[in-house]
C-alpha atoms as a printed R data frame, in Angstrom:
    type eleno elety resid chain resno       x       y      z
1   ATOM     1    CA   UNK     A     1 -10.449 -48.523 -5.848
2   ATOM     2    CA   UNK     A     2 -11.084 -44.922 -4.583
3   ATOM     3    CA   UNK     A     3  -7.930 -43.517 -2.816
4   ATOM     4    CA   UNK     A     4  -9.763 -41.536 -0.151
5   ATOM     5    CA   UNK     A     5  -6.715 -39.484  0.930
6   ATOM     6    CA   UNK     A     6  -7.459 -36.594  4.087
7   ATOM     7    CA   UNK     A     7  -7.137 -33.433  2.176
8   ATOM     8    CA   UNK     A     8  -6.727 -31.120  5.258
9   ATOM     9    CA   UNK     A     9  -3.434 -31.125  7.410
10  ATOM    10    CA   UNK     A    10  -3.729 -31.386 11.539
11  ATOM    11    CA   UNK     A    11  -4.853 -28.292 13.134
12  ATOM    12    CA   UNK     A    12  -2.488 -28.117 15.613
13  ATOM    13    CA   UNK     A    13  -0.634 -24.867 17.739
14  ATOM    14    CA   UNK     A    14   1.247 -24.452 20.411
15  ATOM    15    CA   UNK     A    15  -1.120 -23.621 23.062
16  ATOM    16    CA   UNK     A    16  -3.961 -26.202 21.834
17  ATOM    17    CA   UNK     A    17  -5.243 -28.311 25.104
18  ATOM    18    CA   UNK     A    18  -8.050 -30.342 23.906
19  ATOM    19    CA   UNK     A    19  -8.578 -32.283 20.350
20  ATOM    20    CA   UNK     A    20 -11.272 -33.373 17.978
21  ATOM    21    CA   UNK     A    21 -10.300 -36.862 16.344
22  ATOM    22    CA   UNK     A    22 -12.496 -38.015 13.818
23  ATOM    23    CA   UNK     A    23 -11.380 -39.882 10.859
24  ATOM    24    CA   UNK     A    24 -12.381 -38.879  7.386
25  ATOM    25    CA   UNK     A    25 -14.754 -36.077  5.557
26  ATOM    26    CA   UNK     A    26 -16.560 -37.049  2.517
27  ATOM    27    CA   UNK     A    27 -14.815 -37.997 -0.537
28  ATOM    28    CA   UNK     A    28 -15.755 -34.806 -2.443
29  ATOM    29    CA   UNK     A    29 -13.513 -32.783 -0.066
30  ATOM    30    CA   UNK     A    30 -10.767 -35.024 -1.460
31  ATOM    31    CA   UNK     A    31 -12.021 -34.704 -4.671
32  ATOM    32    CA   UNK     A    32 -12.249 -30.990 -4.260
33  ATOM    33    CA   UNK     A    33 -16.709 -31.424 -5.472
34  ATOM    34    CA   UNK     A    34 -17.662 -29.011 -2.564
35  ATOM    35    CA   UNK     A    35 -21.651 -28.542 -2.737
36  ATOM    36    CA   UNK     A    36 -23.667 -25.344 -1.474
37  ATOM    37    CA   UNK     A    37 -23.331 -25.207  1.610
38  ATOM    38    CA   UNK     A    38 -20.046 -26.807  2.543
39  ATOM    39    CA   UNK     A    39 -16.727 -25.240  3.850
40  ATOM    40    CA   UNK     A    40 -13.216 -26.046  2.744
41  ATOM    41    CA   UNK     A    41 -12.101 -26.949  6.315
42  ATOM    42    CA   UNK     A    42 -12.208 -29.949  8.434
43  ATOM    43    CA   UNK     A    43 -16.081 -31.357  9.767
44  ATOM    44    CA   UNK     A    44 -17.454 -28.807  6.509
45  ATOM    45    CA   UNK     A    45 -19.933 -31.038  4.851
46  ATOM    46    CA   UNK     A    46 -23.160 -29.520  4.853
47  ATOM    47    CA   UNK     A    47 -24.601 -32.429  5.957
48  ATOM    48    CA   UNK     A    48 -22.399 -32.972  9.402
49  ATOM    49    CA   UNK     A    49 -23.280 -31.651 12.561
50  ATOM    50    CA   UNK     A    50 -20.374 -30.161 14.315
51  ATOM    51    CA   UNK     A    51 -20.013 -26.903 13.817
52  ATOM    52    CA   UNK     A    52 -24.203 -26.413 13.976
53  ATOM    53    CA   UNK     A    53 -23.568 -28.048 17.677
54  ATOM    54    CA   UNK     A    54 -20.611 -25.790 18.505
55  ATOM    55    CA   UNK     A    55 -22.365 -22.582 17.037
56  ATOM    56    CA   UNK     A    56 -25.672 -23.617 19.017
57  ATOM    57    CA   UNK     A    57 -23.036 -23.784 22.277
58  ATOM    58    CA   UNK     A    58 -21.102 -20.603 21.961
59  ATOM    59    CA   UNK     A    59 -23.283 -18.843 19.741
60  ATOM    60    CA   UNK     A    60 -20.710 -18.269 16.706
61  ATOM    61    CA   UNK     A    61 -22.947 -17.278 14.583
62  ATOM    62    CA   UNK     A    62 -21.115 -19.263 12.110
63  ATOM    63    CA   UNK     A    63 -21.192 -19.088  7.854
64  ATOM    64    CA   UNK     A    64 -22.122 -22.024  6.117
65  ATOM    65    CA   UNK     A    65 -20.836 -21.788  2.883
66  ATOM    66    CA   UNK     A    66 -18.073 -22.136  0.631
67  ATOM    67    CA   UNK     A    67 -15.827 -19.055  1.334
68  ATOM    68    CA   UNK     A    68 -12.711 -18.045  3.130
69  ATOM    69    CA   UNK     A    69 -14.612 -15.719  6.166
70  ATOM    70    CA   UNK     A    70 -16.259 -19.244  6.560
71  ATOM    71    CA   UNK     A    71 -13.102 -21.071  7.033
72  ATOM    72    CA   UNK     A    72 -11.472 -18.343  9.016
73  ATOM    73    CA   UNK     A    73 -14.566 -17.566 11.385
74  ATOM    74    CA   UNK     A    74 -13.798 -21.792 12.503
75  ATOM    75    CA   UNK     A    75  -9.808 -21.504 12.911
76  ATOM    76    CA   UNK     A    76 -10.170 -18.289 15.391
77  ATOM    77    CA   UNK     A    77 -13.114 -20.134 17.429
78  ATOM    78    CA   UNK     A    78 -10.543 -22.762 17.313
79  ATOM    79    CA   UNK     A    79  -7.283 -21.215 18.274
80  ATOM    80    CA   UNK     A    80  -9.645 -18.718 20.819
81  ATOM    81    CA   UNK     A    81 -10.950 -22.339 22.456
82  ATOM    82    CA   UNK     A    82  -7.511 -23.773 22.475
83  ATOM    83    CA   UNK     A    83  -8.673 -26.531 20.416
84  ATOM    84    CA   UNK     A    84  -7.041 -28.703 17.636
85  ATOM    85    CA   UNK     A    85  -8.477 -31.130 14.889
86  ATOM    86    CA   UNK     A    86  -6.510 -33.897 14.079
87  ATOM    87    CA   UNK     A    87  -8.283 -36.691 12.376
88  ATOM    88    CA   UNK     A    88  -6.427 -39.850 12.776
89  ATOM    89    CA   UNK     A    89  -7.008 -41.178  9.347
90  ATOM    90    CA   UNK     A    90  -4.532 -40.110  6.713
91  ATOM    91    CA   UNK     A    91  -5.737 -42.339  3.416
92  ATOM    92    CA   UNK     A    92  -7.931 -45.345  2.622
93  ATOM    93    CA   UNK     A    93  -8.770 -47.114  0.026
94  ATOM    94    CA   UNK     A    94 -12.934 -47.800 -1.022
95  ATOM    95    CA   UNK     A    95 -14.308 -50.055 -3.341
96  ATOM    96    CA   UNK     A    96 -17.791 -47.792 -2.992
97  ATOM    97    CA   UNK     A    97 -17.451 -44.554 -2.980
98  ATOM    98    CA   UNK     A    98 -19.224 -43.151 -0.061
99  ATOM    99    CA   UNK     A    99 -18.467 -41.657  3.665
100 ATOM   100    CA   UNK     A   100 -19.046 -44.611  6.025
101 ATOM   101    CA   UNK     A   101 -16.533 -45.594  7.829
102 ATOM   102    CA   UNK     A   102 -16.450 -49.094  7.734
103 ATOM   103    CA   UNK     A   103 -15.917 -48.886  3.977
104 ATOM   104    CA   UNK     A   104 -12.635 -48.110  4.538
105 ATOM   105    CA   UNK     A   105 -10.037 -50.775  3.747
106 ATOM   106    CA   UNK     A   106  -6.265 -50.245  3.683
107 ATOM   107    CA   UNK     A   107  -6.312 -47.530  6.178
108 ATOM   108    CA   UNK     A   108  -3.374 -45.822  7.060
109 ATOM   109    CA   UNK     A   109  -3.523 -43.920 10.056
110 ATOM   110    CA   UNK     A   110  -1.496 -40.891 11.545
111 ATOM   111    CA   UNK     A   111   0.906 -40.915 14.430
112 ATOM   112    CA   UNK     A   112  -1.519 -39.321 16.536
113 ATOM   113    CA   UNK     A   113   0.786 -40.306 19.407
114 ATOM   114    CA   UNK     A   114   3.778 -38.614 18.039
115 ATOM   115    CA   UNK     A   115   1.539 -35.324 17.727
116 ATOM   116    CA   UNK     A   116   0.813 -35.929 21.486
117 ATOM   117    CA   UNK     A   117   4.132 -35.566 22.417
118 ATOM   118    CA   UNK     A   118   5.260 -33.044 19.616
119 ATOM   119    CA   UNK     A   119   1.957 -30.780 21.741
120 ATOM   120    CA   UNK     A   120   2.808 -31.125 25.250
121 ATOM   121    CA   UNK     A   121  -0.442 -28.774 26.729
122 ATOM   122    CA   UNK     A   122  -3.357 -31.126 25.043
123 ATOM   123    CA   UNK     A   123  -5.036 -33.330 27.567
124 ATOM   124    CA   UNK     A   124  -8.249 -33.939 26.586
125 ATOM   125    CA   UNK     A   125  -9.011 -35.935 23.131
126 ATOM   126    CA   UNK     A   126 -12.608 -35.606 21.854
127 ATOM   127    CA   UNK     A   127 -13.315 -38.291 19.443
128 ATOM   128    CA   UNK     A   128 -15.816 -37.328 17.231
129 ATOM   129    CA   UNK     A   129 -17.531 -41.538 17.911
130 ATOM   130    CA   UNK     A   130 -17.230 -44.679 19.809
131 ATOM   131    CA   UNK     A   131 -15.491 -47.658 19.707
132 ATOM   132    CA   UNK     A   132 -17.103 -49.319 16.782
133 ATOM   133    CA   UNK     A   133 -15.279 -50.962 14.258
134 ATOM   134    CA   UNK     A   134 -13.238 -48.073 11.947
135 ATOM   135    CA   UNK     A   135 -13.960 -45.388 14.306
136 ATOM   136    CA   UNK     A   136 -11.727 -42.522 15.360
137 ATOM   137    CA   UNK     A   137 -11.592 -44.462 18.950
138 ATOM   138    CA   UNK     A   138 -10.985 -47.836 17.639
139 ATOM   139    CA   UNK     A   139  -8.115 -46.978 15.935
140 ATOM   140    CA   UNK     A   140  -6.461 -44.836 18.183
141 ATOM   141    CA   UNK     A   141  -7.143 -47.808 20.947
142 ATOM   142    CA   UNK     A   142  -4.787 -49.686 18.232
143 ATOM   143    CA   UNK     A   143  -2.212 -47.260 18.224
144 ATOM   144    CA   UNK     A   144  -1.901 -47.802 22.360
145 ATOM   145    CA   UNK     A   145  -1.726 -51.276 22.404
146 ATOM   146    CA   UNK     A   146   1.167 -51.184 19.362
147 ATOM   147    CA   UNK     A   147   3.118 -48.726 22.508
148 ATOM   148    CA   UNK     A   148   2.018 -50.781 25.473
149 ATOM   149    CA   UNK     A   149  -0.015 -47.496 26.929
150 ATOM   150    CA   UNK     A   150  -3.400 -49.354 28.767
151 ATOM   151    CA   UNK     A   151  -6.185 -47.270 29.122
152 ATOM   152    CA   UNK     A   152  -8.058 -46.740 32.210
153 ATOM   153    CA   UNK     A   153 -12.081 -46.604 32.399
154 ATOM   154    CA   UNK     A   154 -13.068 -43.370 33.784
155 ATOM   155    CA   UNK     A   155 -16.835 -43.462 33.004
156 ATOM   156    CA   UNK     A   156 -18.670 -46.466 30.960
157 ATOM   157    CA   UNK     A   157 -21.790 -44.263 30.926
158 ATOM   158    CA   UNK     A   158 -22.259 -42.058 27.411
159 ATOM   159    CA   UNK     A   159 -20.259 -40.351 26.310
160 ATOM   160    CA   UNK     A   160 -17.636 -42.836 27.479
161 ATOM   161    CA   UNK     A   161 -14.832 -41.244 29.245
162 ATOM   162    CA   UNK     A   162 -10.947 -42.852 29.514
163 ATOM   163    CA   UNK     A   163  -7.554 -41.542 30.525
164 ATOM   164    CA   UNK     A   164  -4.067 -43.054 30.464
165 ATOM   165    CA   UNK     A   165  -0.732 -41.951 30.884
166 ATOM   166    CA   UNK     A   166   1.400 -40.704 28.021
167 ATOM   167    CA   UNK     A   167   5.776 -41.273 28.356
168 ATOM   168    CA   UNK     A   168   7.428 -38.158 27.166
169 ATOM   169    CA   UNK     A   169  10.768 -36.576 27.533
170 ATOM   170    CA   UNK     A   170  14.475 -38.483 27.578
171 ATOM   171    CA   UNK     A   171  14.723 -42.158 28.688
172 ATOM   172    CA   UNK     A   172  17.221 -40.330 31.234
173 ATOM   173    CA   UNK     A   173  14.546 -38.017 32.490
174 ATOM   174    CA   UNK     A   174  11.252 -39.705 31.426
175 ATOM   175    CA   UNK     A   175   7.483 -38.307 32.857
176 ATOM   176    CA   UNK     A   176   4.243 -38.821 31.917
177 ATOM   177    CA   UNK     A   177   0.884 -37.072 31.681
178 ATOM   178    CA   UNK     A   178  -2.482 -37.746 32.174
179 ATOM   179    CA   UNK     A   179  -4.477 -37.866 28.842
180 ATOM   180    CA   UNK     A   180  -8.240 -37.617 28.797
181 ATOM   181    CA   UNK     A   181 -10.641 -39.523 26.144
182 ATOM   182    CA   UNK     A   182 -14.316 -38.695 25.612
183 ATOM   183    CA   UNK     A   183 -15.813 -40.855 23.052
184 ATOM   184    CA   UNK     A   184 -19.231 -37.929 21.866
185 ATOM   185    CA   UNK     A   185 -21.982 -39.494 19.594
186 ATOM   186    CA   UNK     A   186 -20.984 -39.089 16.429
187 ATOM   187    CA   UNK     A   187 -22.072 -35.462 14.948
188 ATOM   188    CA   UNK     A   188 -23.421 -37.257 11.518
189 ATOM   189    CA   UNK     A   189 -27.248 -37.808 10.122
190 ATOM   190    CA   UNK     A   190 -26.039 -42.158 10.333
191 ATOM   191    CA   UNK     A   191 -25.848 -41.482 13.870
192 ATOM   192    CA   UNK     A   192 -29.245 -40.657 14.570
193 ATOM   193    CA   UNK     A   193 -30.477 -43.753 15.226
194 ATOM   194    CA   UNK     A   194 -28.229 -45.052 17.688
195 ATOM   195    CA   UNK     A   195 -29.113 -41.397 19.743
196 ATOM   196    CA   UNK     A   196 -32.927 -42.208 19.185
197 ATOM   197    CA   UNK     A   197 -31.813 -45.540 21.033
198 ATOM   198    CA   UNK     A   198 -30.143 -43.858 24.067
199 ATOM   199    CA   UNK     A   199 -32.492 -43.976 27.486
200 ATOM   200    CA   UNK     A   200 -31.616 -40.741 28.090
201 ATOM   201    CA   UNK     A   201 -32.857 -39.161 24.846
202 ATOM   202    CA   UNK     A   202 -36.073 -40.979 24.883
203 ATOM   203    CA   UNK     A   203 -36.581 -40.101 28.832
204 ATOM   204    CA   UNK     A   204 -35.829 -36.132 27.765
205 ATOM   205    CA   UNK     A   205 -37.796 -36.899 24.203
206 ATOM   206    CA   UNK     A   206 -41.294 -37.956 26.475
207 ATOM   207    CA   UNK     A   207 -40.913 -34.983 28.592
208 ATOM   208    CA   UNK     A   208 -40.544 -32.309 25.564
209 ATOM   209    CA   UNK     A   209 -41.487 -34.118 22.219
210 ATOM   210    CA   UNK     A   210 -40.043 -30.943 20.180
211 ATOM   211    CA   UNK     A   211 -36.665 -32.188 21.590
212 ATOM   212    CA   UNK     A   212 -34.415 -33.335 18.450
213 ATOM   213    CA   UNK     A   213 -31.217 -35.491 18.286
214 ATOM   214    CA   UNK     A   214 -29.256 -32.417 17.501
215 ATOM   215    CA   UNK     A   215 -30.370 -31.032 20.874
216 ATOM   216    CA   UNK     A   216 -29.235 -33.720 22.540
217 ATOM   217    CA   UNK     A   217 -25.765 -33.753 21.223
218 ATOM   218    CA   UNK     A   218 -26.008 -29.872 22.081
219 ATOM   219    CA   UNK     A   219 -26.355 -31.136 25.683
220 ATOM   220    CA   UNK     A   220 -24.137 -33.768 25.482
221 ATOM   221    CA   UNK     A   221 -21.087 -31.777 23.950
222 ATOM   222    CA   UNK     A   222 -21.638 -28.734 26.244
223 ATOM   223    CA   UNK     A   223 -19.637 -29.980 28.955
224 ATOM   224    CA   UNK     A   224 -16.663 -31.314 26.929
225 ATOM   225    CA   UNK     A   225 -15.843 -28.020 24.866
């Protein structure tokens, strides 16, 4: 069995107010078999779509490559955005080595509740996916049950939007805080056929046929970051 461990720590700071969950980059980035074009940093694979959406968006300008300016041109757009990553996979176990997540068996998740608390400004989480079996939402939907938080339908129309209401401080002086959920299309090439599926990329797709799924997510992330 492959022990597909998370090789990057949570990207977390003080003033951080939104966060991109996902739940585990390739297993070279474990393995430390980077390819051309990748960056040693969280959503770096070559072949994912993140950072090409958020350059498109704020117009970064980005490096795509293996290097430290690469790496450090993402943390400042991060830290300048006020947004985290923290992935809320921590190690699995695969019997085929690959990058899908329902491969994963033996997961063992982080206590991205705990991190909640520990960062009292975040209030939005971005999950990088839906609710599909092994996703970055599905889990995390496990980890509210476990604490008896429900979580409240905000919009059922893509990309899904929830909230609920997060305990923090003494049992003496208890509050809570309202906690945002998007669940975006997943930024991978896999995920391209359930956006070729959505009605509003085909109505958009008729209208302008150069119009590519990458677009789309472009327009669909815009709002959110």
């Amino acid at each position: 069995m492959f022990q597909h461990i998370h090789p990057y720590e949570p990207f977390l700071f003080e003033e951080a107010t939104k966060l991109i969950v996902g739940t585990l980059p390739p297993p070279r980035f474990t393995t430390g078999d980077l390819r051309n074009g990748d960056v040693d940093f969280c959503y770096g694979s070559r072949d994912g779509q993140l950072w090409p959406i958020l350059d498109r968006i704020f117009d970064l300008n980005l490096l795509f490559e293996t290097t430290y300016e690469a790496v450090r041109q993402r943390k400042d757009f991060l830290r300048s955005r006020k947004i985290g990553i923290c992935d809320i996979v921590d190690r699995a176990e695969r019997s085929k080595v690959d990058a899908s997540d329902l491969g994963m068996q033996q997961v063992r998740l982080r206590n991205l509740i705990g991190y909640l608390k520990q960062y009292p400004k975040i209030d939005t989480l971005l999950f990088t996916g839906g609710n599909s079996k092994n996703g970055p939402e599905y889990f995390f939907r496990k980890q509210l049950k476990e604490s008896g938080l429900p979580l409240k339908v905000v919009s059922d129309v893509v990309p899904r939007i929830h909230e609920f209401e997060l305990p923090y401080g003494t049992n003496a002086d208890e509050i809570t805080r309202t906690i945002k959920t998007v669940s975006l299309t997943a930024p991978s090439g896999a995920a391209n056929r359930a956006v070729g599926s959505l009605s509003a990329y085909k109505k958009i797709k008729e209208q302008h046929p150069e119009f590519t799924t990458l677009d789309f997510r472009v327009l669909q992330y815009t709002p959110f970051f």
